[in-house]
Short mmCIF file of C-alpha atoms in Angstrom, two decimals:
data_model
loop_
_atom_site.label_atom_id
_atom_site.label_comp_id
_atom_site.label_asym_id
_atom_site.label_seq_id
_atom_site.Cartn_x
_atom_site.Cartn_y
_atom_site.Cartn_z
CA MET A 1 -6.88 15.64 26.48
CA GLY A 2 -6.80 13.87 22.95
CA LEU A 3 -8.82 10.90 21.50
CA ARG A 4 -11.10 8.79 23.33
CA GLY A 5 -10.31 6.07 20.86
CA ASP A 6 -13.84 5.78 19.60
CA ALA A 7 -13.09 6.13 16.13
CA ALA A 8 -11.68 2.91 13.94
CA ILE A 9 -10.27 2.10 10.51
CA VAL A 10 -12.87 -0.30 9.34
CA GLY A 11 -11.73 -0.72 5.70
CA TYR A 12 -8.42 -0.09 3.42
CA VAL A 13 -7.35 -0.82 0.02
CA GLU A 14 -3.72 -0.75 -1.30
CA LEU A 15 -2.94 -0.92 -4.97
CA PRO A 16 0.06 -3.15 -5.97
CA PRO A 17 2.89 -0.78 -6.84
CA GLU A 18 3.92 -0.56 -10.21
CA ARG A 19 7.50 0.23 -11.26
CA MET A 20 7.66 3.21 -13.64
CA ASN A 21 8.86 3.28 -17.03
CA LYS A 22 7.91 5.25 -20.22
CA ALA A 23 5.17 2.85 -21.06
CA THR A 24 3.52 3.07 -17.67
CA PRO A 25 0.16 5.27 -18.17
CA ALA A 26 -0.34 8.01 -15.66
CA PRO A 27 -4.23 7.73 -14.47
CA PHE A 28 -5.91 11.14 -13.54
CA THR A 29 -5.51 11.38 -9.83
CA LEU A 30 -9.20 12.48 -9.57
CA GLU A 31 -10.35 9.35 -10.99
CA GLN A 32 -8.09 7.05 -9.36
CA TRP A 33 -8.95 9.18 -5.72
CA ALA A 34 -12.76 7.64 -6.55
CA GLU A 35 -11.75 4.25 -7.45
CA LEU A 36 -9.69 4.04 -4.28
CA GLY A 37 -12.28 5.23 -2.06
CA ALA A 38 -15.10 3.06 -3.74
CA ALA A 39 -12.68 0.16 -3.04
CA ALA A 40 -12.19 0.77 0.53
CA LEU A 41 -15.83 1.45 1.16
CA GLN A 42 -16.53 -1.97 -0.44
CA ASP A 43 -13.58 -3.62 1.72
CA ALA A 44 -15.75 -2.08 4.93
CA GLY A 45 -18.71 -3.29 3.67
CA LEU A 46 -20.25 0.32 3.54
CA PRO A 47 -22.39 1.95 0.82
CA GLY A 48 -20.95 4.78 -0.51
CA GLU A 49 -24.06 7.29 0.65
CA SER A 50 -22.57 6.78 4.36
CA VAL A 51 -19.80 8.80 3.67
CA ASP A 52 -19.58 12.41 5.23
CA GLY A 53 -16.14 13.37 5.37
CA ILE A 54 -13.22 13.70 3.11
CA VAL A 55 -9.34 13.87 3.58
CA THR A 56 -7.02 14.17 0.82
CA SER A 57 -3.74 15.24 -0.51
CA HIS A 58 -3.05 17.14 -3.46
CA LEU A 59 -4.61 16.21 -6.77
CA SER A 60 -2.96 17.10 -10.28
CA GLU A 61 -6.02 18.19 -11.45
CA SER A 62 -7.17 20.67 -8.78
CA GLU A 63 -4.43 23.25 -7.26
CA ILE A 64 -7.05 24.77 -5.31
CA PHE A 65 -10.08 23.66 -3.52
CA VAL A 66 -8.93 20.15 -3.64
CA PRO A 67 -11.55 18.67 -0.95
CA SER A 68 -14.14 20.37 -2.27
CA THR A 69 -13.45 19.00 -5.70
CA VAL A 70 -13.11 15.54 -4.37
CA ALA A 71 -16.49 15.91 -2.69
CA GLU A 72 -18.04 17.39 -5.80
CA TYR A 73 -16.60 14.36 -7.88
CA LEU A 74 -17.95 11.71 -5.57
CA GLY A 75 -21.21 13.48 -4.77
CA VAL A 76 -20.27 13.59 -1.33
CA ARG A 77 -22.13 16.36 1.02
CA ALA A 78 -19.18 16.59 3.30
CA GLY A 79 -19.47 17.68 7.11
CA PHE A 80 -15.80 17.64 6.90
CA ALA A 81 -13.33 18.11 4.04
CA GLU A 82 -9.61 18.40 4.78
CA LEU A 83 -6.28 18.86 2.82
CA VAL A 84 -3.13 17.50 4.59
CA ASP A 85 0.20 18.74 3.00
CA LEU A 86 2.96 16.94 4.97
CA GLY A 87 4.60 15.05 2.31
CA GLY A 88 5.17 11.21 3.56
CA ALA A 89 3.71 12.01 7.06
CA SER A 90 0.23 12.89 5.32
CA ALA A 91 -1.21 9.73 5.68
CA VAL A 92 -1.11 9.55 9.49
CA GLY A 93 -2.06 12.82 9.62
CA MET A 94 -5.13 12.52 7.65
CA VAL A 95 -6.17 9.43 9.80
CA TRP A 96 -6.03 11.28 13.12
CA ARG A 97 -7.92 14.28 11.68
CA ALA A 98 -10.51 11.99 10.60
CA ALA A 99 -10.66 10.45 14.00
CA ALA A 100 -10.89 13.64 15.87
CA ALA A 101 -13.76 14.83 13.06
CA ILE A 102 -15.38 11.86 14.10
CA GLU A 103 -15.31 12.08 17.95
CA LEU A 104 -16.38 15.68 17.68
CA GLY A 105 -19.85 14.26 16.16
CA ILE A 106 -19.18 16.27 12.69
CA CYS A 107 -19.10 13.21 10.79
CA ASP A 108 -19.61 9.23 10.80
CA VAL A 109 -17.53 7.97 7.86
CA VAL A 110 -14.47 9.52 6.54
CA LEU A 111 -12.83 8.46 3.41
CA CYS A 112 -8.84 9.33 3.31
CA ALA A 113 -6.99 8.57 -0.13
CA ILE A 114 -3.87 9.02 -1.58
CA PRO A 115 -3.52 8.57 -5.28
CA ALA A 116 0.33 8.15 -6.34
CA ARG A 117 1.73 9.29 -9.66
CA TYR A 118 4.92 11.17 -10.60
CA LEU A 119 3.62 12.37 -14.36
CA THR A 120 0.88 14.58 -14.95
CA PRO A 121 -1.14 14.85 -18.19
CA THR A 122 -0.89 18.60 -17.92
CA SER A 123 2.66 19.22 -16.95
CA GLU A 124 3.59 20.14 -20.55
CA LYS A 125 1.40 23.07 -20.37
CA LYS A 126 2.87 24.42 -17.19
CA PRO A 127 5.82 27.06 -17.04
CA LYS A 128 9.18 25.39 -16.75
CA PRO A 129 10.24 25.63 -13.53
CA LEU A 130 13.70 27.47 -12.55
CA ILE A 131 15.81 24.25 -12.23
CA ASP A 132 15.12 20.92 -13.65
CA ALA A 133 12.64 18.27 -12.01
CA MET A 134 15.76 16.02 -11.28
CA PHE A 135 16.09 18.03 -8.12
CA PHE A 136 12.89 16.38 -6.68
CA GLY A 137 12.46 16.96 -2.96
CA ALA A 138 12.93 20.60 -2.76
CA SER A 139 9.40 22.18 -1.61
CA SER A 140 9.47 24.78 -4.07
CA ASN A 141 12.12 25.24 -7.00
CA GLN A 142 10.27 28.40 -8.39
CA PHE A 143 11.80 31.68 -8.62
CA GLY A 144 11.75 33.66 -5.56
CA SER A 145 11.04 31.12 -3.26
CA PRO A 146 13.10 30.54 0.18
CA GLN A 147 14.48 27.06 -1.35
CA ALA A 148 15.27 28.61 -4.97
CA GLU A 149 17.11 31.50 -2.93
CA PHE A 150 18.90 29.82 0.02
CA GLU A 151 18.86 26.33 -0.36
CA ILE A 152 19.16 25.04 -3.91
CA PRO A 153 22.21 27.32 -5.31
CA TYR A 154 24.32 25.67 -2.39
CA GLY A 155 23.53 22.16 -2.87
CA ASN A 156 20.96 21.42 -0.09
CA LEU A 157 18.12 19.97 -2.04
CA GLY A 158 16.60 16.49 -3.09
CA GLN A 159 16.28 13.67 -0.65
CA ASN A 160 19.63 11.35 -1.16
CA GLY A 161 22.15 14.12 -0.39
CA PRO A 162 20.41 15.33 2.84
CA TYR A 163 19.66 11.69 4.21
CA GLY A 164 23.20 10.81 3.46
CA GLN A 165 24.26 13.80 5.38
CA VAL A 166 22.37 12.73 8.34
CA ALA A 167 23.95 8.97 8.16
CA GLN A 168 27.49 10.54 8.00
CA ARG A 169 26.73 12.46 11.12
CA TYR A 170 25.14 9.60 12.82
CA ALA A 171 28.50 7.71 12.15
CA SER A 172 30.68 10.45 13.26
CA VAL A 173 28.83 10.57 16.82
CA TYR A 174 27.65 6.80 17.41
CA GLY A 175 29.57 4.85 14.71
CA TYR A 176 28.38 3.23 11.92
CA ASP A 177 27.59 -0.56 11.08
CA GLU A 178 26.92 -1.12 7.63
CA ARG A 179 25.70 -4.84 8.18
CA ALA A 180 23.32 -3.64 10.64
CA MET A 181 21.61 -1.07 8.46
CA ALA A 182 21.78 -3.67 5.58
CA LYS A 183 19.92 -6.18 7.84
CA ILE A 184 16.80 -3.60 8.22
CA VAL A 185 16.49 -3.83 4.14
CA VAL A 186 17.13 -7.63 4.25
CA ASP A 187 14.55 -8.54 7.10
CA GLN A 188 11.83 -6.41 5.55
CA ARG A 189 12.53 -8.01 1.98
CA VAL A 190 11.65 -11.29 3.96
CA ASN A 191 8.32 -9.49 4.90
CA ALA A 192 7.90 -8.38 1.30
CA ASN A 193 8.51 -11.95 0.00
CA HIS A 194 5.42 -13.05 2.07
CA THR A 195 3.20 -10.17 0.79
CA ASP A 196 1.02 -10.56 -2.34
CA GLY A 197 1.34 -7.30 -4.38
CA ALA A 198 4.95 -6.06 -3.26
CA VAL A 199 7.24 -5.10 -5.99
CA TRP A 200 10.07 -7.32 -4.28
CA LYS A 201 7.80 -10.41 -3.67
CA ASP A 202 9.94 -12.91 -5.56
CA LYS A 203 13.35 -11.51 -4.87
CA PRO A 204 15.10 -12.75 -1.63
CA LEU A 205 18.08 -10.33 -0.40
CA THR A 206 20.77 -10.75 1.55
CA ILE A 207 23.25 -8.33 3.41
CA GLU A 208 26.24 -8.99 0.78
CA ASP A 209 23.72 -8.15 -1.94
CA VAL A 210 22.81 -4.51 -0.23
CA LEU A 211 26.36 -4.04 0.48
CA ALA A 212 27.34 -4.65 -3.12
CA SER A 213 24.80 -2.20 -4.56
CA PRO A 214 26.18 0.97 -5.60
CA VAL A 215 26.73 3.79 -2.95
CA ILE A 216 24.62 6.56 -3.90
CA ALA A 217 24.91 9.00 -1.24
CA ASP A 218 27.45 7.79 1.26
CA PRO A 219 27.09 5.75 3.27
CA LEU A 220 23.78 4.72 1.77
CA HIS A 221 23.90 2.05 -0.76
CA MET A 222 21.18 1.86 -3.62
CA LEU A 223 19.27 -0.93 -1.79
CA GLU A 224 18.92 0.99 0.88
CA ILE A 225 16.93 3.75 -1.04
CA VAL A 226 13.07 3.13 -1.79
CA MET A 227 12.30 2.79 -5.37
CA PRO A 228 9.35 5.32 -6.47
CA CYS A 229 6.47 3.66 -8.08
CA LEU A 230 2.89 4.05 -9.16
CA GLY A 231 -0.09 3.15 -7.15
CA GLY A 232 -2.17 4.27 -4.38
CA ALA A 233 -4.04 3.63 -0.89
CA ALA A 234 -6.94 4.55 1.12
CA VAL A 235 -8.69 3.69 4.32
CA VAL A 236 -12.05 4.24 5.64
CA VAL A 237 -12.33 5.72 9.34
CA ALA A 238 -15.60 5.23 11.07
CA SER A 239 -17.40 5.85 14.39
CA ALA A 240 -17.94 3.11 16.82
CA GLU A 241 -21.64 2.86 15.76
CA VAL A 242 -20.74 2.57 12.17
CA ALA A 243 -17.91 0.11 13.03
CA ALA A 244 -20.13 -2.30 14.70
CA ARG A 245 -21.91 -3.16 11.62
CA SER A 246 -18.76 -2.90 9.38
CA ARG A 247 -17.52 -6.43 7.89
CA ASN A 248 -14.09 -6.23 9.46
CA ARG A 249 -12.54 -6.17 12.91
CA PRO A 250 -12.45 -2.38 13.88
CA VAL A 251 -8.81 -1.00 14.28
CA TRP A 252 -9.29 1.65 16.76
CA ILE A 253 -7.21 4.90 16.54
CA LYS A 254 -6.11 5.25 20.40
CA GLY A 255 -3.57 7.93 20.27
CA PHE A 256 -1.88 10.19 17.72
CA GLY A 257 1.30 12.60 17.73
CA GLU A 258 2.27 15.37 15.37
CA GLN A 259 5.16 17.71 15.36
CA VAL A 260 6.31 20.15 12.43
CA PRO A 261 9.21 22.21 13.27
CA TYR A 262 10.81 22.47 9.84
CA LYS A 263 10.83 21.99 6.33
CA THR A 264 14.61 21.88 5.55
CA PRO A 265 17.36 20.23 7.74
CA THR A 266 19.33 23.36 7.66
CA TYR A 267 17.14 24.59 10.39
CA ALA A 268 17.16 21.40 12.35
CA GLU A 269 18.58 22.01 15.98
CA ASP A 270 20.05 18.75 16.15
CA LEU A 271 20.07 16.34 12.91
CA LEU A 272 20.07 13.22 15.02
CA GLN A 273 17.03 14.47 17.29
CA THR A 274 13.98 14.02 14.92
CA PRO A 275 10.37 15.57 15.72
CA ILE A 276 9.16 11.90 16.20
CA VAL A 277 10.45 12.23 20.03
CA ARG A 278 7.64 14.21 20.82
CA ALA A 279 5.39 12.96 18.45
CA ALA A 280 5.64 9.48 19.63
CA GLU A 281 5.56 10.63 23.35
CA THR A 282 1.88 12.21 22.59
CA ALA A 283 0.83 9.45 21.01
CA PHE A 284 1.52 6.83 23.83
CA ALA A 285 0.62 9.17 26.64
CA MET A 286 -3.02 9.69 24.91
CA SER A 287 -3.39 6.04 23.93
CA GLY A 288 -2.53 4.86 27.79
CA LEU A 289 -0.50 2.13 25.95
CA THR A 290 3.18 1.51 26.30
CA ARG A 291 5.98 0.62 23.61
CA GLU A 292 6.35 -2.79 25.12
CA GLN A 293 2.52 -3.48 24.38
CA MET A 294 3.14 -3.14 21.00
CA ASP A 295 2.81 -6.36 19.08
CA MET A 296 4.21 -4.49 15.66
CA VAL A 297 5.58 -1.62 14.44
CA SER A 298 5.45 0.15 10.90
CA ILE A 299 7.96 2.75 10.74
CA TYR A 300 8.05 5.11 7.74
CA ASP A 301 11.09 3.73 5.73
CA CYS A 302 12.13 6.03 2.73
CA TYR A 303 16.00 5.33 3.95
CA THR A 304 17.38 2.86 6.47
CA ILE A 305 18.58 5.59 8.30
CA THR A 306 15.07 6.98 8.85
CA VAL A 307 14.23 3.70 10.49
CA LEU A 308 17.13 3.53 12.56
CA LEU A 309 16.54 7.21 13.78
CA SER A 310 12.74 6.44 14.24
CA LEU A 311 13.44 3.44 16.48
CA GLU A 312 15.86 5.77 18.69
CA ASP A 313 13.86 8.54 18.74
CA ALA A 314 10.39 7.06 19.30
CA GLY A 315 11.86 5.15 22.36
CA PHE A 316 12.23 1.58 21.14
CA CYS A 317 15.59 1.62 22.26
CA GLU A 318 18.18 3.71 23.78
CA LYS A 319 19.89 6.73 21.51
CA GLY A 320 22.84 5.59 19.72
CA LYS A 321 22.12 1.72 20.09
CA GLY A 322 19.83 1.36 17.31
CA MET A 323 22.42 -0.49 15.35
CA GLU A 324 22.87 -2.87 18.13
CA PHE A 325 19.09 -3.37 18.36
CA VAL A 326 18.66 -3.76 14.96
CA SER A 327 21.33 -6.72 15.07
CA ARG A 328 19.80 -8.24 18.00
CA HIS A 329 16.47 -8.67 17.08
CA ASP A 330 14.39 -10.58 14.42
CA LEU A 331 12.60 -7.85 12.36
CA THR A 332 10.62 -10.13 10.27
CA PHE A 333 6.68 -10.80 10.64
CA ARG A 334 7.86 -14.46 12.47
CA GLY A 335 10.50 -12.58 14.90
CA ASP A 336 10.69 -10.97 18.35
CA PHE A 337 10.10 -7.27 17.06
CA PRO A 338 8.12 -7.36 13.86
CA LEU A 339 8.94 -4.28 11.77
CA ASN A 340 7.23 -3.26 8.30
CA THR A 341 5.47 -6.55 8.13
CA ALA A 342 4.36 -6.17 4.43
CA GLY A 343 7.99 -5.20 3.41
CA GLY A 344 7.91 -1.19 3.93
CA GLN A 345 8.41 0.93 1.37
CA LEU A 346 11.90 -0.71 0.96
CA GLY A 347 10.28 -3.95 0.21
CA PHE A 348 6.72 -3.19 -0.97
CA GLY A 349 7.56 -0.11 -3.16
CA GLN A 350 6.96 3.55 -2.44
CA ALA A 351 3.89 4.91 -4.36
CA GLY A 352 4.57 8.71 -3.65
CA ASN A 353 2.69 10.32 -0.73
CA ALA A 354 0.85 7.07 -0.61
CA GLY A 355 3.92 5.10 0.64
CA GLY A 356 2.83 6.63 3.97
CA MET A 357 -0.39 4.97 3.82
CA HIS A 358 1.36 1.85 3.32
CA HIS A 359 2.27 1.80 6.79
CA VAL A 360 -1.24 2.67 8.04
CA CYS A 361 -2.44 -0.49 5.68
CA ASP A 362 0.29 -2.46 7.06
CA ALA A 363 -0.51 -1.99 10.87
CA THR A 364 -4.21 -2.62 9.89
CA ARG A 365 -3.90 -5.49 7.84
CA GLN A 366 -2.28 -7.01 10.86
CA ILE A 367 -4.75 -6.18 13.65
CA MET A 368 -7.46 -7.28 11.41
CA GLY A 369 -6.14 -10.66 10.93
CA ARG A 370 -5.77 -10.50 7.29
CA ALA A 371 -1.90 -10.46 6.32
CA GLY A 372 -1.79 -13.92 4.85
CA ALA A 373 1.50 -15.62 5.06
CA ALA A 374 3.11 -12.71 6.58
CA GLN A 375 0.41 -12.47 9.78
CA VAL A 376 2.10 -11.78 13.08
CA ALA A 377 0.69 -14.14 15.65
CA ASP A 378 -1.81 -12.64 17.84
CA CYS A 379 -1.51 -9.02 16.74
CA HIS A 380 -3.39 -6.78 18.62
CA ARG A 381 -1.70 -3.42 18.98
CA ALA A 382 0.69 -1.39 16.54
CA PHE A 383 2.71 1.77 16.22
CA VAL A 384 2.53 3.66 13.03
CA SER A 385 4.97 6.43 11.70
CA GLY A 386 4.81 9.07 9.18
CA ASN A 387 8.03 11.05 7.88
CA GLY A 388 7.92 14.31 5.52
CA GLY A 389 10.76 16.02 4.19
CA ILE A 390 14.18 15.47 5.58
CA LEU A 391 13.18 13.79 9.24
CA SER A 392 11.17 17.21 9.57
CA GLU A 393 7.29 16.41 9.42
CA GLN A 394 6.50 13.56 11.65
CA THR A 395 3.27 11.89 12.81
CA THR A 396 2.52 8.95 14.73
CA LEU A 397 -0.47 6.64 15.48
CA VAL A 398 -1.36 3.91 18.33
CA LEU A 399 -3.67 1.55 16.84
CA GLU A 400 -5.60 -1.40 18.77
CA GLY A 401 -8.34 -3.86 17.96
CA ASP A 402 -11.05 -4.89 19.88
#
């Protein structure tokens, strides 16, 4: 049961992320969605009228009826229209839903796009929230919500604090090697240094640089945490018939997994046993491929602790041995375990929820052989992960080229 592997990613676009400042204009997300979709279709060599499926995330201009709003704006008569709301896990979730819809025969070409911005033109017109927006990361700061009543008053909010808590728990159970954690950032920075459009393309990094950066949420340093940016990304998923006439090497979606057991880590049975355990196992079992057959992995990397736990729980190394694994392997594009070969979000930049699509694009680029200076030799298979909330919403893909 699962995918047959008859749907493929045939085109993609990823905007170079822009560092946010007061002078940075915030484009309308609906307009940006259309631009991303058009660019991805152009990359695939497919006409706009071929699109009969839409998968989207939230839009600032449309609080409800989002997929139909996009379809209307694009002039698409969609046989499949879906809204995916899984935070950083959304992009991977969008791709497997598109593949499933195609394999069911209800559409042939699906656009999956995530524009990213943090400021909205209409934000001043909205009611003032219960707490200030500095508490970014709580799923709801509105009066009467479970988070506002049971989480926020006790300090369990945002992202930095909870991820720091997870890292502290890991340290108490398995020990902690801060140089190994810093190496994750440094190896990914090497990849970013070789990737056009990366925020940190021209800025090399050392382990000492990472450890000298301020501690934000003990034991996590500033350079172990993503920098939010403006940007966006999109992919085109198509049937085998359409893929045969696309201009790019098809990247077949062979397997997927998804696990969403909770939103807030308060309700996790074990902070160090993340839902990617089952999501990864499902994806590999469905694909018929093994971890050893993966030529690269693109792991969601909002924090270094996210990468570490994901590598362990997805089965690439033994539980509690992640730091030893990272220290022992070269994680750069030219190494023995290529990880986040475009720099990951820590090196490329996190464009909101489009940061999750960065990992899909990363793997797609490699399998298509389009990664330029950061190309992994003989790259044919990849594992991709998405992470939402605080290691809660987890999605995975196993991808393979012809």
